[in-house]
Amino acid sequence: MNNKKQSSPLQKSKITATAILAKGKDNAREILSTLSNTRLVNIFITSTPKERLKILSLLDNPVHIVRAVPEEEIYWTIKEVGIKNSLPLLKLTSSDQLHFIFDVEWWDGDTLSLKRISKWLQAISKCGNSKVKQWLNSFDFELLVLTFKKFIKVFKPDEMTNDYGEAIDTLPLFTLDGIYFIQFINNETSHLLSKILTILISIDTRLFSKIMELVIWSIDSELEFESFEKTQRRLEEKGLPEYDEAREIYRFIPNSKINSIPLKEYDIKNDKKNIRKSFYPMRISTSKKLFFTKVLDRIDNYFVLEDLSLSLAHAANKVLIADNFAMNDHASFKNNLIKIAGYINIGLEVLSGNDEIRAEYELKNRWLEHIFQVGWSRVIELKQKYQTVIESLKEKKTTDLLDFPYGEILKGLDRKNPLFFSGKSKDEYNLYRNFQSLDDLNMVEQNIENIIYLTDLVFNKLGLKPIQTELDAPVYYQEAKPSLNSLFMTGLLHKIIKGKWIYQAVGLEDIQRFFVWMFNSNTRFMQQQFDNILSEIMQILESSLNCGFNERQKLCLNEFLSSCLKDMEQEYKEATEDGFFDFILFKSIYVQQY
């Protein structure tokens, strides 16, 4: 008989929220009841926001789990799931967790956001009177007073005057003690504020009176300045730096200085601090496509992953502030996490040479901020390398002549914070993202080299230049909006028909002869015909330039010519589909219009 204890599937594998919830509510509740609070907190942190709420609904005493979670994790969970759907979680938060959420959400720059404040006050009101009491008893006092000042006006008649009775008749009707008469600034929040004030006076009449007096007599600007300064200090303690410190995230590290980047001064395995850290940044930012993610998958030490996630969040906070975004802009925060992961990915590729074992060492022994800076610096180096080229093209207005995707790629690199153009078609002309890999950098570099080669070929070697001024240009030229493609194809037509490379408007007779040569009475290329045309054009170029092309040039020209021919093919089909040649539709060749 086999007495060996059989292990469950969950015991065999890593216990996750996904695996537990897949067992069904009853089984999941039973499994959760057998786990320690430490294990439950770890499961909570490493699960998705929606899974977190489901896990909490299955726990007998979830408050201890929620209050052991970092404030940032609670905040990000609520922001991702939505306040309305997160009320059960909000109800369980500690005073410190609630204060962190309100510190972030209360402000737009250095002024209070009344719209967001009223939304959050509605939320804690729905959580019950005890939650409102918790907020009133623990919130920063100056900020509490300032909050009330934004929503109510308070009047207090002087009881010692002869006209006290008459004064009362002119005051607002709402009063809780007959001493302070309250006018609600906004009718939409009057019911909410009356409820909160009623709770306030019920728990502490002296606190109520003190707040009412300060609402009457305190100076808004002074109170707002002091409250904002204290909020900033609290957030700095949570890892949100000041602007000058945040800008250091973009420190440039040249290739020659990479080896001098310092290593961490402590071993994470010997770090005995029992600090619960955040996994949300790691979960949001890492894409399965990134080399960074593959390296993370090699790390199975929970505390190392915690430390990396905390470092990622700290770097994200710096980028957020350096780029002038607010932390309560959740979409921007998520985008910054993805941006940072991309630059870290580039930095890892540079430092490790795409070797996963070496990259794992780099992740464990270098600060993520420094790895980010290595990646960021490679992007800036690429921009600096081609800055003179870009400025020259802009000065000559050549950038306006670049066809898809060259123009879009150049615009992306020329931005203050360079972006990678990821559009696949002309309809996606505005699709940009942050650089994520060395492949992105190599692709942009290759395309800019193509731009340099093609503009030199068309403008200098073939002598095809657009009309310089609008005064010299006929109306039909201005409407045609010439491009590098149309310059070349117009010049090619003249070379084939008249034996000379020149950029001039083409008459209908010449263009019809050209299309007979191109299409042989068809309206579309057959593949073999397409390949033959490409080969013939290459031969024409070699003959015209009296030189051959290396493999890199051949690849560039093949890509360029294919784009020219496909554009022209589509236009020719559209221009002839009604049985006659509609030259107005043509843009790929400079057609003279009558």
GROMACS .gro file of N, CA and C in nm, residues 156-279:
model
  372
  156LYS      N    1  -2.136   8.336   1.180
  156LYS     CA    2  -2.158   8.328   1.325
  156LYS      C    3  -2.200   8.465   1.376
  157PRO      N    4  -2.330   8.483   1.406
  157PRO     CA    5  -2.376   8.613   1.455
  157PRO      C    6  -2.324   8.640   1.597
  158ASP      N    7  -2.306   8.765   1.630
  158ASP     CA    8  -2.257   8.805   1.761
  158ASP      C    9  -2.375   8.809   1.858
  159GLU      N   10  -2.372   8.720   1.959
  159GLU     CA   11  -2.484   8.709   2.054
  159GLU      C   12  -2.497   8.832   2.143
  160MET      N   13  -2.392   8.912   2.155
  160MET     CA   14  -2.392   9.025   2.246
  160MET      C   15  -2.453   9.152   2.185
  161THR      N   16  -2.485   9.147   2.058
  161THR     CA   17  -2.540   9.267   1.994
  161THR      C   18  -2.691   9.269   2.007
  162ASN      N   19  -2.751   9.391   1.998
  162ASN     CA   20  -2.896   9.408   2.013
  162ASN      C   21  -2.973   9.349   1.896
  163ASP      N   22  -2.911   9.344   1.780
  163ASP     CA   23  -2.983   9.297   1.662
  163ASP      C   24  -2.954   9.149   1.631
  164TYR      N   25  -2.920   9.069   1.735
  164TYR     CA   26  -2.885   8.927   1.717
  164TYR      C   27  -3.002   8.852   1.651
  165GLY      N   28  -3.124   8.880   1.699
  165GLY     CA   29  -3.241   8.808   1.643
  165GLY      C   30  -3.262   8.841   1.498
  166GLU      N   31  -3.247   8.967   1.464
  166GLU     CA   32  -3.263   9.006   1.324
  166GLU      C   33  -3.153   8.946   1.235
  167ALA      N   34  -3.031   8.936   1.292
  167ALA     CA   35  -2.918   8.881   1.216
  167ALA      C   36  -2.943   8.736   1.180
  168ILE      N   37  -3.003   8.661   1.274
  168ILE     CA   38  -3.031   8.519   1.249
  168ILE      C   39  -3.127   8.503   1.132
  169ASP      N   40  -3.222   8.593   1.122
  169ASP     CA   41  -3.323   8.583   1.015
  169ASP      C   42  -3.261   8.594   0.876
  170THR      N   43  -3.146   8.660   0.867
  170THR     CA   44  -3.082   8.679   0.736
  170THR      C   45  -2.977   8.572   0.705
  171LEU      N   46  -2.954   8.480   0.800
  171LEU     CA   47  -2.849   8.379   0.783
  171LEU      C   48  -2.902   8.256   0.711
  172PRO      N   49  -2.812   8.171   0.659
  172PRO     CA   50  -2.855   8.044   0.598
  172PRO      C   51  -2.934   7.961   0.699
  173LEU      N   52  -3.022   7.876   0.650
  173LEU     CA   53  -3.110   7.798   0.736
  173LEU      C   54  -3.039   7.681   0.804
  174PHE      N   55  -2.928   7.630   0.742
  174PHE     CA   56  -2.866   7.509   0.795
  174PHE      C   57  -2.774   7.542   0.913
  175THR      N   58  -2.805   7.485   1.027
  175THR     CA   59  -2.720   7.495   1.145
  175THR      C   60  -2.737   7.368   1.227
  176LEU      N   61  -2.630   7.326   1.291
  176LEU     CA   62  -2.634   7.204   1.372
  176LEU      C   63  -2.635   7.234   1.521
  177ASP      N   64  -2.601   7.360   1.556
  177ASP     CA   65  -2.592   7.393   1.699
  177ASP      C   66  -2.649   7.530   1.732
  178GLY      N   67  -2.704   7.599   1.635
  178GLY     CA   68  -2.759   7.732   1.659
  178GLY      C   69  -2.652   7.838   1.672
  179ILE      N   70  -2.526   7.801   1.658
  179ILE     CA   71  -2.415   7.897   1.669
  179ILE      C   72  -2.355   7.927   1.532
  180TYR      N   73  -2.327   7.819   1.459
  180TYR     CA   74  -2.267   7.831   1.327
  180TYR      C   75  -2.371   7.802   1.219
  181PHE      N   76  -2.389   7.898   1.130
  181PHE     CA   77  -2.487   7.884   1.022
  181PHE      C   78  -2.410   7.864   0.890
  182ILE      N   79  -2.450   7.760   0.820
  182ILE     CA   80  -2.369   7.712   0.709
  182ILE      C   81  -2.441   7.728   0.575
  183GLN      N   82  -2.368   7.788   0.481
  183GLN     CA   83  -2.418   7.800   0.343
  183GLN      C   84  -2.334   7.709   0.253
  184PHE      N   85  -2.400   7.623   0.178
  184PHE     CA   86  -2.330   7.531   0.087
  184PHE      C   87  -2.303   7.603  -0.044
  185ILE      N   88  -2.177   7.604  -0.083
  185ILE     CA   89  -2.136   7.676  -0.203
  185ILE      C   90  -2.193   7.612  -0.329
  186ASN      N   91  -2.204   7.481  -0.329
  186ASN     CA   92  -2.255   7.407  -0.445
  186ASN      C   93  -2.373   7.320  -0.402
  187ASN      N   94  -2.487   7.341  -0.466
  187ASN     CA   95  -2.607   7.264  -0.429
  187ASN      C   96  -2.589   7.114  -0.450
  188GLU      N   97  -2.505   7.077  -0.549
  188GLU     CA   98  -2.486   6.936  -0.580
  188GLU      C   99  -2.417   6.860  -0.466
  189THR      N  100  -2.338   6.930  -0.386
  189THR     CA  101  -2.268   6.863  -0.275
  189THR      C  102  -2.327   6.898  -0.139
  190SER      N  103  -2.440   6.968  -0.136
  190SER     CA  104  -2.497   7.013  -0.008
  190SER      C  105  -2.540   6.895   0.080
  191HIS      N  106  -2.604   6.796   0.020
  191HIS     CA  107  -2.649   6.680   0.099
  191HIS      C  108  -2.529   6.604   0.155
  192LEU      N  109  -2.427   6.586   0.073
  192LEU     CA  110  -2.306   6.515   0.115
  192LEU      C  111  -2.238   6.589   0.231
  193LEU      N  112  -2.221   6.721   0.216
  193LEU     CA  113  -2.153   6.798   0.320
  193LEU      C  114  -2.234   6.805   0.449
  194SER      N  115  -2.365   6.815   0.436
  194SER     CA  116  -2.449   6.818   0.558
  194SER      C  117  -2.436   6.686   0.635
  195LYS      N  118  -2.426   6.576   0.564
  195LYS     CA  119  -2.408   6.446   0.629
  195LYS      C  120  -2.273   6.439   0.701
  196ILE      N  121  -2.166   6.484   0.633
  196ILE     CA  122  -2.032   6.480   0.692
  196ILE      C  123  -2.024   6.572   0.813
  197LEU      N  124  -2.082   6.690   0.805
  197LEU     CA  125  -2.081   6.784   0.918
  197LEU      C  126  -2.159   6.728   1.036
  198THR      N  127  -2.269   6.660   1.009
  198THR     CA  128  -2.348   6.598   1.116
  198THR      C  129  -2.266   6.490   1.188
  199ILE      N  130  -2.191   6.412   1.112
  199ILE     CA  131  -2.104   6.311   1.171
  199ILE      C  132  -1.993   6.378   1.252
  200LEU      N  133  -1.936   6.488   1.199
  200LEU     CA  134  -1.829   6.560   1.267
  200LEU      C  135  -1.874   6.610   1.404
  201ILE      N  136  -1.988   6.675   1.412
  201ILE     CA  137  -2.033   6.732   1.540
  201ILE      C  138  -2.073   6.622   1.638
  202SER      N  139  -2.111   6.506   1.585
  202SER     CA  140  -2.151   6.395   1.673
  202SER      C  141  -2.031   6.329   1.739
  203ILE      N  142  -1.915   6.334   1.676
  203ILE     CA  143  -1.797   6.267   1.735
  203ILE      C  144  -1.712   6.362   1.818
  204ASP      N  145  -1.717   6.492   1.789
  204ASP     CA  146  -1.631   6.585   1.862
  204ASP      C  147  -1.680   6.727   1.841
  205THR      N  148  -1.755   6.780   1.936
  205THR     CA  149  -1.812   6.915   1.922
  205THR      C  150  -1.702   7.022   1.924
  206ARG      N  151  -1.596   6.997   2.002
  206ARG     CA  152  -1.486   7.095   2.007
  206ARG      C  153  -1.414   7.102   1.873
  207LEU      N  154  -1.392   6.985   1.811
  207LEU     CA  155  -1.328   6.982   1.679
  207LEU      C  156  -1.417   7.053   1.577
  208PHE      N  157  -1.548   7.028   1.585
  208PHE     CA  158  -1.643   7.094   1.495
  208PHE      C  159  -1.632   7.245   1.507
  209SER      N  160  -1.632   7.295   1.631
  209SER     CA  161  -1.626   7.440   1.655
  209SER      C  162  -1.494   7.499   1.605
  210LYS      N  163  -1.385   7.427   1.630
  210LYS     CA  164  -1.254   7.476   1.588
  210LYS      C  165  -1.247   7.488   1.435
  211ILE      N  166  -1.300   7.386   1.366
  211ILE     CA  167  -1.298   7.389   1.220
  211ILE      C  168  -1.386   7.501   1.167
  212MET      N  169  -1.504   7.520   1.227
  212MET     CA  170  -1.594   7.626   1.182
  212MET      C  171  -1.530   7.764   1.199
  213GLU      N  172  -1.460   7.784   1.314
  213GLU     CA  173  -1.393   7.912   1.336
  213GLU      C  174  -1.286   7.939   1.230
  214LEU      N  175  -1.210   7.834   1.197
  214LEU     CA  176  -1.104   7.850   1.097
  214LEU      C  177  -1.160   7.868   0.956
  215VAL      N  178  -1.274   7.808   0.929
  215VAL     CA  179  -1.339   7.829   0.800
  215VAL      C  180  -1.376   7.978   0.787
  216ILE      N  181  -1.416   8.037   0.898
  216ILE     CA  182  -1.455   8.180   0.897
  216ILE      C  183  -1.331   8.270   0.884
  217TRP      N  184  -1.230   8.244   0.964
  217TRP     CA  185  -1.123   8.343   0.983
  217TRP      C  186  -0.991   8.313   0.910
  218SER      N  187  -0.965   8.191   0.873
  218SER     CA  188  -0.835   8.162   0.811
  218SER      C  189  -0.828   8.218   0.669
  219ILE      N  190  -0.706   8.247   0.624
  219ILE     CA  191  -0.684   8.304   0.491
  219ILE      C  192  -0.658   8.190   0.393
  220ASP      N  193  -0.737   8.187   0.288
  220ASP     CA  194  -0.730   8.076   0.192
  220ASP      C  195  -0.589   8.052   0.138
  221SER      N  196  -0.525   8.158   0.090
  221SER     CA  197  -0.395   8.144   0.023
  221SER      C  198  -0.290   8.086   0.117
  222GLU      N  199  -0.288   8.135   0.242
  222GLU     CA  200  -0.191   8.084   0.339
  222GLU      C  201  -0.218   7.938   0.373
  223LEU      N  202  -0.345   7.905   0.393
  223LEU     CA  203  -0.382   7.768   0.427
  223LEU      C  204  -0.352   7.673   0.312
  224GLU      N  205  -0.379   7.719   0.190
  224GLU     CA  206  -0.355   7.636   0.073
  224GLU      C  207  -0.206   7.611   0.054
  225PHE      N  208  -0.124   7.714   0.071
  225PHE     CA  209   0.020   7.699   0.057
  225PHE      C  210   0.075   7.602   0.160
  226GLU      N  211   0.034   7.619   0.286
  226GLU     CA  212   0.083   7.532   0.392
  226GLU      C  213   0.038   7.387   0.371
  227SER      N  214  -0.087   7.368   0.330
  227SER     CA  215  -0.139   7.233   0.308
  227SER      C  216  -0.068   7.164   0.193
  228PHE      N  217  -0.043   7.240   0.087
  228PHE     CA  218   0.026   7.182  -0.028
  228PHE      C  219   0.168   7.142   0.007
  229GLU      N  220   0.238   7.229   0.083
  229GLU     CA  221   0.376   7.197   0.122
  229GLU      C  222   0.380   7.071   0.207
  230LYS      N  223   0.287   7.056   0.299
  230LYS     CA  224   0.284   6.937   0.385
  230LYS      C  225   0.249   6.812   0.304
  231THR      N  226   0.160   6.828   0.207
  231THR     CA  227   0.126   6.714   0.120
  231THR      C  228   0.246   6.669   0.042
  232GLN      N  229   0.321   6.765  -0.013
  232GLN     CA  230   0.441   6.731  -0.090
  232GLN      C  231   0.543   6.658  -0.004
  233ARG      N  232   0.560   6.702   0.120
  233ARG     CA  233   0.657   6.636   0.209
  233ARG      C  234   0.613   6.492   0.238
  234ARG      N  235   0.484   6.472   0.257
  234ARG     CA  236   0.435   6.334   0.282
  234ARG      C  237   0.459   6.246   0.160
  235LEU      N  238   0.432   6.300   0.041
  235LEU     CA  239   0.450   6.221  -0.081
  235LEU      C  240   0.599   6.194  -0.108
  236GLU      N  241   0.685   6.289  -0.073
  236GLU     CA  242   0.829   6.267  -0.089
  236GLU      C  243   0.874   6.151  -0.002
  237GLU      N  244   0.817   6.140   0.116
  237GLU     CA  245   0.849   6.027   0.204
  237GLU      C  246   0.807   5.894   0.143
  238LYS      N  247   0.710   5.899   0.052
  238LYS     CA  248   0.663   5.778  -0.017
  238LYS      C  249   0.737   5.754  -0.148
  239GLY      N  250   0.839   5.834  -0.175
  239GLY     CA  251   0.918   5.811  -0.295
  239GLY      C  252   0.886   5.902  -0.411
  240LEU      N  253   0.802   6.005  -0.392
  240LEU     CA  254   0.773   6.102  -0.497
  240LEU      C  255   0.869   6.220  -0.482
  241PRO      N  256   0.967   6.233  -0.570
  241PRO     CA  257   1.070   6.335  -0.553
  241PRO      C  258   1.027   6.473  -0.599
  242GLU      N  259   1.107   6.573  -0.564
  242GLU     CA  260   1.085   6.707  -0.617
  242GLU      C  261   1.133   6.712  -0.763
  243TYR      N  262   1.095   6.819  -0.833
  243TYR     CA  263   1.120   6.826  -0.978
  243TYR      C  264   1.269   6.816  -1.012
  244ASP      N  265   1.354   6.891  -0.940
  244ASP     CA  266   1.497   6.891  -0.971
  244ASP      C  267   1.558   6.753  -0.955
  245GLU      N  268   1.517   6.684  -0.849
  245GLU     CA  269   1.567   6.548  -0.828
  245GLU      C  270   1.513   6.454  -0.935
  246ALA      N  271   1.386   6.474  -0.972
  246ALA     CA  272   1.324   6.387  -1.073
  246ALA      C  273   1.394   6.398  -1.207
  247ARG      N  274   1.440   6.518  -1.244
  247ARG     CA  275   1.506   6.537  -1.373
  247ARG      C  276   1.634   6.455  -1.386
  248GLU      N  277   1.690   6.410  -1.275
  248GLU     CA  278   1.812   6.330  -1.278
  248GLU      C  279   1.791   6.196  -1.348
  249ILE      N  280   1.665   6.155  -1.359
  249ILE     CA  281   1.636   6.028  -1.426
  249ILE      C  282   1.684   6.032  -1.571
  250TYR      N  283   1.690   6.152  -1.629
  250TYR     CA  284   1.731   6.166  -1.769
  250TYR      C  285   1.881   6.202  -1.782
  251ARG      N  286   1.959   6.165  -1.683
  251ARG     CA  287   2.104   6.189  -1.690
  251ARG      C  288   2.164   6.107  -1.804
  252PHE      N  289   2.246   6.173  -1.886
  252PHE     CA  290   2.306   6.109  -2.003
  252PHE      C  291   2.430   6.030  -1.961
  253ILE      N  292   2.439   5.906  -2.003
  253ILE     CA  293   2.556   5.821  -1.975
  253ILE      C  294   2.617   5.780  -2.108
  254PRO      N  295   2.731   5.838  -2.146
  254PRO     CA  296   2.795   5.799  -2.273
  254PRO      C  297   2.847   5.655  -2.265
  255ASN      N  298   2.867   5.594  -2.379
  255ASN     CA  299   2.916   5.456  -2.384
  255ASN      C  300   3.045   5.440  -2.307
  256SER      N  301   3.131   5.540  -2.313
  256SER     CA  302   3.262   5.531  -2.247
  256SER      C  303   3.252   5.525  -2.095
  257LYS      N  304   3.136   5.566  -2.039
  257LYS     CA  305   3.119   5.571  -1.893
  257LYS      C  306   3.035   5.456  -1.838
  258ILE      N  307   2.990   5.367  -1.924
  258ILE     CA  308   2.901   5.259  -1.879
  258ILE      C  309   2.968   5.172  -1.773
  259ASN      N  310   3.094   5.141  -1.792
  259ASN     CA  311   3.163   5.053  -1.698
  259ASN      C  312   3.185   5.116  -1.561
  260SER      N  313   3.166   5.248  -1.552
  260SER     CA  314   3.185   5.316  -1.424
  260SER      C  315   3.055   5.329  -1.345
  261ILE      N  316   2.945   5.275  -1.399
  261ILE     CA  317   2.818   5.280  -1.326
  261ILE      C  318   2.831   5.196  -1.199
  262PRO      N  319   2.799   5.253  -1.081
  262PRO     CA  320   2.819   5.178  -0.955
  262PRO      C  321   2.721   5.061  -0.941
  263LEU      N  322   2.766   4.958  -0.873
  263LEU     CA  323   2.678   4.845  -0.839
  263LEU      C  324   2.604   4.875  -0.709
  264LYS      N  325   2.500   4.797  -0.682
  264LYS     CA  326   2.430   4.812  -0.554
  264LYS      C  327   2.526   4.780  -0.440
  265GLU      N  328   2.506   4.848  -0.330
  265GLU     CA  329   2.598   4.832  -0.217
  265GLU      C  330   2.548   4.732  -0.113
  266TYR      N  331   2.439   4.662  -0.143
  266TYR     CA  332   2.391   4.562  -0.047
  266TYR      C  333   2.338   4.442  -0.123
  267ASP      N  334   2.332   4.332  -0.054
  267ASP     CA  335   2.281   4.207  -0.110
  267ASP      C  336   2.136   4.193  -0.068
  268ILE      N  337   2.047   4.182  -0.163
  268ILE     CA  338   1.904   4.176  -0.131
  268ILE      C  339   1.872   4.058  -0.040
  269LYS      N  340   1.950   3.949  -0.052
  269LYS     CA  341   1.924   3.830   0.030
  269LYS      C  342   1.954   3.856   0.177
  270ASN      N  343   2.038   3.955   0.205
  270ASN     CA  344   2.073   3.987   0.343
  270ASN      C  345   1.997   4.107   0.397
  271ASP      N  346   1.904   4.159   0.316
  271ASP     CA  347   1.825   4.274   0.359
  271ASP      C  348   1.711   4.221   0.446
  272LYS      N  349   1.720   4.244   0.576
  272LYS     CA  350   1.626   4.184   0.671
  272LYS      C  351   1.505   4.273   0.698
  273LYS      N  352   1.497   4.390   0.635
  273LYS     CA  353   1.385   4.479   0.661
  273LYS      C  354   1.256   4.414   0.613
  274ASN      N  355   1.158   4.407   0.699
  274ASN     CA  356   1.030   4.345   0.664
  274ASN      C  357   0.936   4.451   0.608
  275ILE      N  358   0.970   4.500   0.488
  275ILE     CA  359   0.890   4.605   0.424
  275ILE      C  360   0.813   4.544   0.309
  276ARG      N  361   0.683   4.561   0.310
  276ARG     CA  362   0.600   4.509   0.203
  276ARG      C  363   0.607   4.604   0.085
  277LYS      N  364   0.645   4.553  -0.030
  277LYS     CA  365   0.666   4.638  -0.147
  277LYS      C  366   0.563   4.610  -0.255
  278SER      N  367   0.572   4.686  -0.362
  278SER     CA  368   0.464   4.688  -0.461
  278SER      C  369   0.498   4.609  -0.586
  279PHE      N  370   0.402   4.524  -0.631
  279PHE     CA  371   0.422   4.448  -0.754
  279PHE      C  372   0.348   4.509  -0.872
   0.00000   0.00000   0.00000
